[in-house]
XYZ file of C-alpha atoms in Angstrom:
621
model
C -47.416 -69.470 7.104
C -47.696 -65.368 6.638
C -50.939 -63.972 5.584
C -49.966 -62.521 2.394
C -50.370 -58.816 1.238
C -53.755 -58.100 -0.286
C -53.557 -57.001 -3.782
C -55.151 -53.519 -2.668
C -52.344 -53.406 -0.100
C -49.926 -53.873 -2.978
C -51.134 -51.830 -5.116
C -51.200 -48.534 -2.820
C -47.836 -49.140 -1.644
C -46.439 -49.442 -5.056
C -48.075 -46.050 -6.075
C -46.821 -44.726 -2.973
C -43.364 -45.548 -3.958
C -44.161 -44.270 -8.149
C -45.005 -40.781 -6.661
C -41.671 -40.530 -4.469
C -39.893 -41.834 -7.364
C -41.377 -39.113 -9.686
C -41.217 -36.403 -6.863
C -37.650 -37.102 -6.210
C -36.891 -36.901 -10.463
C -38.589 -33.547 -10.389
C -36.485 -32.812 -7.265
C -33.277 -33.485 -9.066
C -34.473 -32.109 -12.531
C -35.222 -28.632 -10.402
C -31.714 -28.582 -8.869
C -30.012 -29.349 -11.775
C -31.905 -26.880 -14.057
C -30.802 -24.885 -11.530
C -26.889 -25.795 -11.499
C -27.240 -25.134 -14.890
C -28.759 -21.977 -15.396
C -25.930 -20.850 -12.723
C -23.209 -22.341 -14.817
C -24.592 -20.826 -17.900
C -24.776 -17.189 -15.618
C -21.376 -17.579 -14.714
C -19.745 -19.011 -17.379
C -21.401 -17.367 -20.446
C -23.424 -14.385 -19.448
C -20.975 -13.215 -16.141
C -18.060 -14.283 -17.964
C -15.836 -11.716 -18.597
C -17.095 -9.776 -14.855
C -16.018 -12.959 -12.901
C -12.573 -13.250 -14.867
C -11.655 -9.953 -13.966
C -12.388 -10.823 -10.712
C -9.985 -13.734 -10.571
C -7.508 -11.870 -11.866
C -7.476 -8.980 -9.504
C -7.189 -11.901 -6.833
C -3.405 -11.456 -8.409
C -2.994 -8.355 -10.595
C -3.344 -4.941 -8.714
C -3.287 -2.047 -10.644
C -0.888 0.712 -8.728
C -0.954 4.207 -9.184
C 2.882 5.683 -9.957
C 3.644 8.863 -8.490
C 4.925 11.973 -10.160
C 8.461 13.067 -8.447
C 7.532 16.667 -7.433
C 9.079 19.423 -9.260
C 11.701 21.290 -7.700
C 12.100 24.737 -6.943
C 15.062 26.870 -7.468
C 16.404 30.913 -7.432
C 17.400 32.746 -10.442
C 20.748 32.302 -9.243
C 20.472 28.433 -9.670
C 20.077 27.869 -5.854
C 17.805 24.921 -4.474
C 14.875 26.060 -2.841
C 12.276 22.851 -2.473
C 14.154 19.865 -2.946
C 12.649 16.096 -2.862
C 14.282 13.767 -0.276
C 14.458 9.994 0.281
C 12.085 8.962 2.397
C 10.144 5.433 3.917
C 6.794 5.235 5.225
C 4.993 2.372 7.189
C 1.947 2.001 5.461
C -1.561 -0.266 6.311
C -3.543 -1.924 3.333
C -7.300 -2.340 5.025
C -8.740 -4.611 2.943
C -5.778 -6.871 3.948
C -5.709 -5.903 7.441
C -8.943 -8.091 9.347
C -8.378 -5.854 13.166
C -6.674 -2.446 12.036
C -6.371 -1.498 15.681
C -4.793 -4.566 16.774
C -2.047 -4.259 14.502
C -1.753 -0.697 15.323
C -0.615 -2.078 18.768
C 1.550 -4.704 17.802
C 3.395 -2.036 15.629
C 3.353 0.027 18.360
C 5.150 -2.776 20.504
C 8.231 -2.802 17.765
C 8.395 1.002 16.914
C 7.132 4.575 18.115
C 3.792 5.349 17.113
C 1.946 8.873 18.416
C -1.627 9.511 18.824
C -0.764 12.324 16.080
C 0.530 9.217 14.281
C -3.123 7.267 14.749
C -5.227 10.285 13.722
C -3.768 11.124 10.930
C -3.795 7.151 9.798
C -7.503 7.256 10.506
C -8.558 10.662 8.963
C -6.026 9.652 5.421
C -7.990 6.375 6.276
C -11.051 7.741 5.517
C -10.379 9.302 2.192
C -8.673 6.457 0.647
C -9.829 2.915 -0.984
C -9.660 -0.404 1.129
C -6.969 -1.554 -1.812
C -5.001 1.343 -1.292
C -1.868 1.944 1.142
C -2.395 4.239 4.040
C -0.036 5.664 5.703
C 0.377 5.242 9.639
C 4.215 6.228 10.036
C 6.511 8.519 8.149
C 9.940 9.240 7.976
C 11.199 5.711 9.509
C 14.876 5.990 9.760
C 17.245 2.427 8.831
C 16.848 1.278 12.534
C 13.076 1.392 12.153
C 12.546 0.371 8.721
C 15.004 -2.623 9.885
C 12.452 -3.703 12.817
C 9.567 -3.779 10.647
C 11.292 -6.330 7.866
C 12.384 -8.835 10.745
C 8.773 -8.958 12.011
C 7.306 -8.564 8.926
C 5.822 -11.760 8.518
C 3.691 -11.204 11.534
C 2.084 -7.971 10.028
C -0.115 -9.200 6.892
C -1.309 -5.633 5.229
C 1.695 -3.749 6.234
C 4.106 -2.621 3.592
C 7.002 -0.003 4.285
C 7.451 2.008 0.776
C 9.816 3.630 0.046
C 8.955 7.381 -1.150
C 10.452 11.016 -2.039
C 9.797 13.892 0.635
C 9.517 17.444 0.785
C 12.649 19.547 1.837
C 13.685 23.382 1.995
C 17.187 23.760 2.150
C 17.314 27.340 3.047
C 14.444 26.774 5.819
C 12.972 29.966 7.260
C 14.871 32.283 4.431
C 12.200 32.017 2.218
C 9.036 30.144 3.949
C 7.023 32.960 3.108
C 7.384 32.966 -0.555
C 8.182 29.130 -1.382
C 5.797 28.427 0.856
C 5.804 24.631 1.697
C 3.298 21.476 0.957
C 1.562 19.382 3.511
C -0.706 16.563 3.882
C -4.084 16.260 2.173
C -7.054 17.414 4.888
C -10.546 16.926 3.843
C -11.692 20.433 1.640
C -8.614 20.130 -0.289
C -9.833 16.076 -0.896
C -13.132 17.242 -1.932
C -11.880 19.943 -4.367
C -8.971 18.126 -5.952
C -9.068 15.546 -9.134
C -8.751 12.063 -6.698
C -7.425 10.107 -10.108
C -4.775 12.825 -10.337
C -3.888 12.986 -6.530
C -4.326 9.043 -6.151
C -1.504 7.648 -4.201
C -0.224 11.216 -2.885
C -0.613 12.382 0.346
C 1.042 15.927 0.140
C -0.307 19.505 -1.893
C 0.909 22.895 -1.700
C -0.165 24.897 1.190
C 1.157 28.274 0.718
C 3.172 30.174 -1.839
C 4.651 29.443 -4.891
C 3.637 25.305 -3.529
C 0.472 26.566 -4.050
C 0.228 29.060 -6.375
C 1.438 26.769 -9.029
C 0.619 23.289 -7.626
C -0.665 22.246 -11.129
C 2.666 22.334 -12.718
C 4.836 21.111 -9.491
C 2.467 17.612 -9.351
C 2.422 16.355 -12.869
C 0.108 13.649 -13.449
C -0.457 10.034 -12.216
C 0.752 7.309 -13.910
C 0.120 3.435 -13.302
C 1.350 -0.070 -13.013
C 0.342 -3.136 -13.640
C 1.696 -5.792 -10.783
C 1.381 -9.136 -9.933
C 0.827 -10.104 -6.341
C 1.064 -12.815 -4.048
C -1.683 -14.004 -1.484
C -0.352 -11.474 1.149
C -0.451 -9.032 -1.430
C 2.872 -8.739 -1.890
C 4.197 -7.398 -5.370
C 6.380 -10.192 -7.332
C 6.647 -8.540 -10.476
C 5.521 -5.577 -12.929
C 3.036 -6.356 -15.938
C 2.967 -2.819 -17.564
C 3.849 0.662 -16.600
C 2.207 3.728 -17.692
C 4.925 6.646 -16.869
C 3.287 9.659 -14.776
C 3.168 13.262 -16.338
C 6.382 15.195 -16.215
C 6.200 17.195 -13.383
C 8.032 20.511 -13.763
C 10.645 22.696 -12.027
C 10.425 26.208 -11.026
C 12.898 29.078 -11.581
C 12.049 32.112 -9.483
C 13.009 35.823 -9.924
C 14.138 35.918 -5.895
C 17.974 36.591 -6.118
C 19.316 33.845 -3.649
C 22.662 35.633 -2.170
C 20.445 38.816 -1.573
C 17.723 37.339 -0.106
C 20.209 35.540 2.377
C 21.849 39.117 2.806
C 17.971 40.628 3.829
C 17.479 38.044 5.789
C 20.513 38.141 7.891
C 20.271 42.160 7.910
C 16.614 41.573 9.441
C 17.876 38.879 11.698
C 16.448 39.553 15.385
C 13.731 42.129 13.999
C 10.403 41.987 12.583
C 9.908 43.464 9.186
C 9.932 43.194 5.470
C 13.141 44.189 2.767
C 11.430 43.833 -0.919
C 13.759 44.532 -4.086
C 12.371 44.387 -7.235
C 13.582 44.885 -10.870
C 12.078 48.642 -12.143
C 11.951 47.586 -15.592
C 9.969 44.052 -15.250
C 8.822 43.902 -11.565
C 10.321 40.502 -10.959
C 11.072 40.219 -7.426
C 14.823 39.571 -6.558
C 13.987 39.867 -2.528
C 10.773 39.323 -0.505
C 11.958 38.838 2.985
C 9.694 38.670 5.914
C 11.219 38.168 9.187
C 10.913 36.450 12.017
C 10.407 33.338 9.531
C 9.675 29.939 10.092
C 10.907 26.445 9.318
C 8.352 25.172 6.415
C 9.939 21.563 6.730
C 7.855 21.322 10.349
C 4.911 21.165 8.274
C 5.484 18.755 5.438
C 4.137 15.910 7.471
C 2.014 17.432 10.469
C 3.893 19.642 12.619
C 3.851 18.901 16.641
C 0.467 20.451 18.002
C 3.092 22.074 20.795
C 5.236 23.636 18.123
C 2.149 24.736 16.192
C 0.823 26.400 19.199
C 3.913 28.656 19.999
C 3.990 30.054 16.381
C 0.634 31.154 17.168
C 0.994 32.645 20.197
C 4.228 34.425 19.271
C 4.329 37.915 19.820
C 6.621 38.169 16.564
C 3.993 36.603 14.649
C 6.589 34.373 11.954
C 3.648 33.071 9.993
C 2.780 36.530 8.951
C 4.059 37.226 5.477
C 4.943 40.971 6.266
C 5.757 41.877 2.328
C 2.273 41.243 1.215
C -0.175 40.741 4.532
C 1.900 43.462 6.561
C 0.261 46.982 6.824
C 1.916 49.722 8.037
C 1.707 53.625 7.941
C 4.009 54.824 5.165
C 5.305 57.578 7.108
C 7.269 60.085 5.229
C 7.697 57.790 2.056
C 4.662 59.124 0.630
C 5.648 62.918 0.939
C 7.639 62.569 -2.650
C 4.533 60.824 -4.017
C 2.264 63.722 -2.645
C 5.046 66.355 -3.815
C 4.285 65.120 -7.674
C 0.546 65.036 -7.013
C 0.982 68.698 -6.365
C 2.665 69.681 -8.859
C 0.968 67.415 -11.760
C -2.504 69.098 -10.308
C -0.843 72.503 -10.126
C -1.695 72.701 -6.270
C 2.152 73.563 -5.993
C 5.079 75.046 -8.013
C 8.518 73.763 -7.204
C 10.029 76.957 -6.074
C 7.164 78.013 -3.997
C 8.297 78.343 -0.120
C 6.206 77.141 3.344
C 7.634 78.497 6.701
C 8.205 76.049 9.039
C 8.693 76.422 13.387
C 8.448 73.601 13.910
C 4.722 72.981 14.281
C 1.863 74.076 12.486
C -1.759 74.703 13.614
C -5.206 75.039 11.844
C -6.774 78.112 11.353
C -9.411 79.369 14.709
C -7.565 76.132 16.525
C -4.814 75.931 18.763
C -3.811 72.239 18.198
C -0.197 72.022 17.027
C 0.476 69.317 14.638
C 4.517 69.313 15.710
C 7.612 68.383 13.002
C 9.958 66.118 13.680
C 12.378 68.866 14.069
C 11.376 70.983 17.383
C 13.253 74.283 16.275
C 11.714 73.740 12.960
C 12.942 74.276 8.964
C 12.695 77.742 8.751
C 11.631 78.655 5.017
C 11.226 75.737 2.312
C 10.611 74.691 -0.854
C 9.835 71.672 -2.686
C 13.386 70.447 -2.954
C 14.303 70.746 0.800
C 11.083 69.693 2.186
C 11.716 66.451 0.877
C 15.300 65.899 1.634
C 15.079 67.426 4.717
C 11.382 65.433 5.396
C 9.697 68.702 6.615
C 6.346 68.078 7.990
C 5.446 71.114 8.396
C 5.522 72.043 4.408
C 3.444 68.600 3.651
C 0.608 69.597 6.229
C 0.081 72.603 4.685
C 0.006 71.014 1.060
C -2.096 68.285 2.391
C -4.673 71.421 4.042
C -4.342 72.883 -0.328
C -4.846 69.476 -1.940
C -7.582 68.123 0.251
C -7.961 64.244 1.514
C -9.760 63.157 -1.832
C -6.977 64.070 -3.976
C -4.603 62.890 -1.672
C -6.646 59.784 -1.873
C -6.561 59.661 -5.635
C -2.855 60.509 -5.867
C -2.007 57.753 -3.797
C -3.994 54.752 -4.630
C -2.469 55.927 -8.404
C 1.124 55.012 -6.910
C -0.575 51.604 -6.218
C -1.139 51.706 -2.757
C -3.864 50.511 -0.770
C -4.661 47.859 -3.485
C -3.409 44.766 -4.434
C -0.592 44.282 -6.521
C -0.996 41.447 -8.624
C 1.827 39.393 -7.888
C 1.383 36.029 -8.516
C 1.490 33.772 -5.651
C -1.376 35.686 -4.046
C -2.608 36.253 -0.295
C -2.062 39.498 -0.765
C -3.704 42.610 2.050
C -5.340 45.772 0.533
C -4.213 48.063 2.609
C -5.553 51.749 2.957
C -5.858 55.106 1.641
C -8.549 57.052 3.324
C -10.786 59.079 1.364
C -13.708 60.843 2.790
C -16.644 58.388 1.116
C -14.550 55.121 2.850
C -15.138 56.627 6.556
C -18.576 57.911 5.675
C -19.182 53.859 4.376
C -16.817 52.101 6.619
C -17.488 54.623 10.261
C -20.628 56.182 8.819
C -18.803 59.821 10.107
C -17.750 62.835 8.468
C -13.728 63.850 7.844
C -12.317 66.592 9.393
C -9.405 68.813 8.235
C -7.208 67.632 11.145
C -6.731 63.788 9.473
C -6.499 65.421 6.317
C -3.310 66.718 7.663
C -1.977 63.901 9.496
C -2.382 61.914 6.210
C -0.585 64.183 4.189
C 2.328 63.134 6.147
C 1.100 58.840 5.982
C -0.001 58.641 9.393
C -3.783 57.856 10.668
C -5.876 56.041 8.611
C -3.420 55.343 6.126
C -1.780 51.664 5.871
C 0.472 50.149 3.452
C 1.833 46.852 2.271
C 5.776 46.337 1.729
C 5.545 44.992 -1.533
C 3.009 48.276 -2.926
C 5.634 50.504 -1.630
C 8.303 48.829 -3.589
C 6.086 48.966 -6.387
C 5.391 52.568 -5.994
C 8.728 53.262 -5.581
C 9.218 51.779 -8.678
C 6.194 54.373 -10.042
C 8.663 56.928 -9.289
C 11.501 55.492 -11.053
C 10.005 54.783 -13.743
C 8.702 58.266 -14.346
C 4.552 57.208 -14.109
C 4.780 53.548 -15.050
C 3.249 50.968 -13.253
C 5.063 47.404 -13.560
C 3.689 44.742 -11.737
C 5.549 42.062 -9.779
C 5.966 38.696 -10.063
C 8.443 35.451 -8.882
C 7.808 33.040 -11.113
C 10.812 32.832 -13.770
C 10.785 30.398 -15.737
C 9.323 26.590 -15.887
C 11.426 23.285 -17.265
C 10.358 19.893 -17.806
C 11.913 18.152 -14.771
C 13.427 15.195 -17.250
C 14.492 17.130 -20.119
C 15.777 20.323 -18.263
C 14.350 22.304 -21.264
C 12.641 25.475 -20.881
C 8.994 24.878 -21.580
C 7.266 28.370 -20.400
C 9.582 31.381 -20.039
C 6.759 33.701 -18.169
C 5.394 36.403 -19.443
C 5.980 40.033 -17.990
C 3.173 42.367 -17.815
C 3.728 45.454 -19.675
C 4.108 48.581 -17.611
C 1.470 50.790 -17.945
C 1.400 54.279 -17.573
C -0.491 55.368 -14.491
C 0.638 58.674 -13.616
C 0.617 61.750 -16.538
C 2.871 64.651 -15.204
C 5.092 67.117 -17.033
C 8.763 65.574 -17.620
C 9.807 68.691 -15.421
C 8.027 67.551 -12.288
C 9.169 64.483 -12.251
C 12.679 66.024 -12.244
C 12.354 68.000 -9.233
C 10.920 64.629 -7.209
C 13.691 62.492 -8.200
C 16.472 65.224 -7.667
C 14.652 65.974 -4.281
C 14.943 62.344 -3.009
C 18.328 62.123 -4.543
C 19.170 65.183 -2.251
C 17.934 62.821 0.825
C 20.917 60.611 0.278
C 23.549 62.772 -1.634
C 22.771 66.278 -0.053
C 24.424 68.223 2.560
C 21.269 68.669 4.854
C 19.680 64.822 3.428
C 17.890 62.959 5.959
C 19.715 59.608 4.667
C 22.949 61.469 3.461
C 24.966 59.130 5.826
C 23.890 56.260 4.416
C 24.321 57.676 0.762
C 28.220 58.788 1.222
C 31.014 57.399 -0.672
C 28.874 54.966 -2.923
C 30.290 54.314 -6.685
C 26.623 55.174 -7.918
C 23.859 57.729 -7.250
C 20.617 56.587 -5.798
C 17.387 58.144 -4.522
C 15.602 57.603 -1.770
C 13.063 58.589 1.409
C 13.332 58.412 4.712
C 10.346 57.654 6.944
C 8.844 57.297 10.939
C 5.732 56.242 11.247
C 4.453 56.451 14.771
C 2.470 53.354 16.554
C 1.033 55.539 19.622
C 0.198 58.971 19.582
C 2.222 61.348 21.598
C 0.184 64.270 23.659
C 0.928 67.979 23.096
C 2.499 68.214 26.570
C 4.828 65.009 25.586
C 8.527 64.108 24.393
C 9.115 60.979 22.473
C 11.797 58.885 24.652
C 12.390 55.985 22.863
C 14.340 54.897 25.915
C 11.669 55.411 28.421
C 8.992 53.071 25.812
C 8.447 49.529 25.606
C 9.805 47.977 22.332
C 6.846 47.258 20.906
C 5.577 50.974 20.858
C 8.428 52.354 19.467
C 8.171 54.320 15.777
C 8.428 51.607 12.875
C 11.066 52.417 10.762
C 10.778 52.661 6.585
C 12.609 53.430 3.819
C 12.652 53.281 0.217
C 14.945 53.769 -2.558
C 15.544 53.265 -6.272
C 19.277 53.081 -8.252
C 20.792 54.180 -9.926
C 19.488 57.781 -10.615
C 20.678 57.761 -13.818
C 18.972 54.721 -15.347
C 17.289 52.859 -12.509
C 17.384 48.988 -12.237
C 16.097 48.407 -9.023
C 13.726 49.693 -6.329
C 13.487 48.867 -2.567
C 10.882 49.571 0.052
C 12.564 48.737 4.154
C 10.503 48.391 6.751
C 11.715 47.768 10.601
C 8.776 48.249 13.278
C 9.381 49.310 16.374
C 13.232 50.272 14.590
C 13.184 54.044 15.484
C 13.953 56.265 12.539
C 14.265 55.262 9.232
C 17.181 57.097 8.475
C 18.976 55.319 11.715
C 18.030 52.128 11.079
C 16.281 51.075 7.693
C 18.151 53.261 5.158
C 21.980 51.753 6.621
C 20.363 48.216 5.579
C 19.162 49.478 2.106
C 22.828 50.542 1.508
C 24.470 47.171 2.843
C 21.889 45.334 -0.223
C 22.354 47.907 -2.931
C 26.230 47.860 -2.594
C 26.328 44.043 -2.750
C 23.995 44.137 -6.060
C 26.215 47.162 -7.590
C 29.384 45.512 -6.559
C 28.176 42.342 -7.806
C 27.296 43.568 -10.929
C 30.280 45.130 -11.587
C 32.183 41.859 -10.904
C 30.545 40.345 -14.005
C 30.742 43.147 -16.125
C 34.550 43.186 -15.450
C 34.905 39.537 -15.358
């Protein structure tokens, strides 16, 4: 028979068990304090955190668009228009390898390395919820491909947008300007809530001048999803912002008619209205095709605008400087006369050349045999150099300087899209500043007839022109018409003219004998531009002008012939009409065209006569 347990044994072992028993309670009293302190954390205190959660697992909130605002002429002619478009797009939080389904896209449709880049560089700016887009533009045979292997792609959604288009493509790039895709400074500096969702801003022009009012504002949705994400139905919607539509001043058939006149030159054409300064023409030619750029233009493409001789991408009206030429003499004609330097009847004798005092330098005219005796009237018409050298020599480069820059030139206009050059009017203190060397009486000449130093914008010698017309008022320009609400079509801001100022204070008298003197250019027997001024309906006044791009030695004949294109004499005119009671002013300029009175004032006449003709068509119905 077995020894039985001692009583000691018995004892120890049933302590032993006691304190695994209690150890064990407390083990199971720990855990489930601690079950229920994490109950009570997420069921009371987390609550409302962790039900959020659980519903995002099926409600996304969207952002909603605005439909950009559209862009038209004063004429009622489409400028930016919005197109249908699709885009592939990748959602990375629902996307485990992006780069492997990269590939297997890549497998069913075209995808560049442009294509990639962009994806990744969009891919950094944007939230893992959001879409991001990887292809754009898919056409039906695409868009067809990716909804037959759709169920292979989790995270990929093709969506279905509105895209950027310009109808009238390199007739107005420069001015419309055109929008492209978000890069990383404009990211940083725009409102993300506002710009959530959109990939595209304005770039240039009126795009970006008034981006503000072409955007609108973001609106929302409310969606449910499934577990791949995909949308089965709409909670709530929250409308975006009205975005608005544009109205310009730019005169559609006209601008088409510069355009054309320019084709196959570089230059600018600006008309503008005397009385307002809203611009009916700003063309800048060679153009380009703004819808390149909407989403990424080809590096190749990109290249050869930028290596083009013919810069296009140069917006000639307001970034263009030239030398004025003989445009300025009627300018410098009123400065004489307002600072008594001149009377009108007062004669200059003219050989054809005219040298300093104690130096034999002859600063030539255009016309070898010369003018013989003139006055103030004939040395415009007849654009004698000769008289304005020696009326530069009386009035000095300072007040040349002063009369000048009050036409406006050699400063920024104003007008209201911006990127706009300064241009220059030499005075003696800007080459002691900007070459830190004294003037000398020889430039002081060559200005007085806007050559040297002296470099103008298009759209400041419209605007002077204007000056002129407008007997010493300054009006500035401007493009932007009118703005609607996109959905209503009402008129919300009609904008808001400046009012001309006067900048110029000279007798009525003298500004007689400058408009009847450039009215001789185009009506007169001995007029520079009196070809291109016969057998009009109305009067009109205008100025020649040659301004040379290399100098010619003393021992030297200009042969246009025997010189490459692109040193040739730029051609410029400018006009205003009618005399009477003017309504518009021009400023042509055609480099390398030859003389202005060959070749920019015949395309001044070809506008002018489809504006008067035009207008008399609706005044007789």
């Amino acid at each position: 028979m077995a020894k039985q347990p001692s009583k000691k044994v018995l004892d120890r072992n049933q302590n032993l068990v006691q304190t695994r028993i209690y150890w064990t309670a407390a083990l199971i009293l720990v855990i489930t304090g601690a079950i229920l302190l994490q109950v009570i954390n997420l069921q009371v205190i987390r609550h409302d955190h962790f039900t959020t959660l659980s519903k995002n697992n099926h409600i996304k909130i969207l952002p909603v668009v605005p439909s950009r605002g559209l862009i038209f002429s004063s004429d009622g002619v489409l400028l930016a228009d919005n197109r249908p478009s699709f885009t592939l797009e990748i959602v990375p939080e629902r996307v485990a390898d992006v780069d492997s389904v990269i590939e297997q896209l890549g497998r069913i449709i075209a995808i560049t390395p442009d294509d990639i880049q962009r994806f990744r560089d969009l891919k950094r700016r944007a939230r893992r919820f959001e879409g991001v887009p990887l292809r754009l533009n898919l056409n039906d045979e695409e868009v067809a491909l990716i909804s037959v292997n759709r169920h292979q792609l989790p995270g990929i959604d093709v969506v279905a947008s509105l895209n950027r288009y310009y109808p009238l493509a390199d007739s107005l790039s420069h001015t419309v300007g055109y929008v492209g895709l978000i890069d990383e400074e404009e990211f940083e500096n725009l409102n993300k809530s506002n710009y959530s969702g959109t990939s595209y801003v304005g770039k240039s022009g009126i795009e970006k001048a008034y981006e503000d009012l072409l955007h609108g504002y973001v609106g929302y949705q409310q969606v449910e999803v499934n577990a791949q994400g995909r949308k089965i139905r709409e909670i709530y919607r929250e409308p975006p912002g009205p975005s608005k539509d544009l109205y310009l001043t730019i005169d559609a058939s006209l601008q088409i008619l510069a355009v054309q006149a320019l084709s196959g030159r570089r230059g600018s054409i600006v008309i503008m209205d005397t009385n307002t300064g809203a611009v009916l023409v700003s063309a800048s030619s060679p153009g380009y095709n703004p819808n390149l750029f909407v989403d990424g233009i080809d590096r190749n493409i990109y290249a050869d605008l930028l290596r083009s001789k013919d810069t296009p991408l140069l917006n000639r009206t307001l970034q263009g400087k030239y030398p004025p030429g003989s445009t300025i003499k009627p300018m410098l004609a009123l400065g004489g006369l307002s600072r008594h330097v001149r009377e009108p009847g007062s004669e200059t004798w003219c050989p054809g050349w005219y040298s300093l005092r104690g130096s034999t330098h002859r600063y030539r005219d255009w016309k070898k045999e010369g003018h013989g005796h003139v006055d103030m009237v004939h040395a415009i018409s007849q654009s004698c150099d000769v008289y304005f050298y020696v009326l530069a020599r009386d009035m000095k480069i300072d007040l040349i300087h002063e009369t000048l820059t009050d036409f406006g030139l050699g400063k920024r206009t104003g007008i209201d899209i911006g990127g706009e050059a300064d241009g220059l009017i030499p005075s003696r203190q800007w080459k002691r500043e900007a070459l830190g060397q004294p003037w000398y009486p020889g430039e002081t000449l060559i200005a007085g007839i806007g050559q040297g130093a002296t470099l103008v914008t298009p759209i400041q010698l419209a605007v002077a022109t204007a000056v002129i017309a407008n007997r010493g008022r300054l009006v500035r320009p401007y493009l932007l018409s009118e703005v609607r609400d996109s959905a209503t079509g009402q008129q919300v801001i009609r904008a808001s003219t400046h009012e001309a100022r006067r900048v110029i204070a000279a007798n009525p008298g003298d500004w007689d004998v400058i408009i009847h003197s450039m009215r001789e250019v185009m009506h007169g027997e001995r007029g520079t531009a009196r070809s291109s001024g016969a057998g009009t309906e109305y009067q009109f006044a205008g100025k020649t002008g040659t301004a040379q791009v290399i100098t010619i030695a003393q021992d030297e004949e200009y042969d246009e012939d025997e010189i490459p294109e692109e040193f040739r004499d730029h051609a410029l005119f400018i006009a205003f009409a009618p005399v009477e009671a003017p309504e518009i002013a021009l400023a042509v300029i055609v480099e390398n065209g030859g003389g202005g009175s060959r070749t920019a004032a015949p395309l001044a006449r070809e506008l002018l006569d489809h504006y008067f003709n035009r207008q008399k068509r609706l005044e007789t119905g």
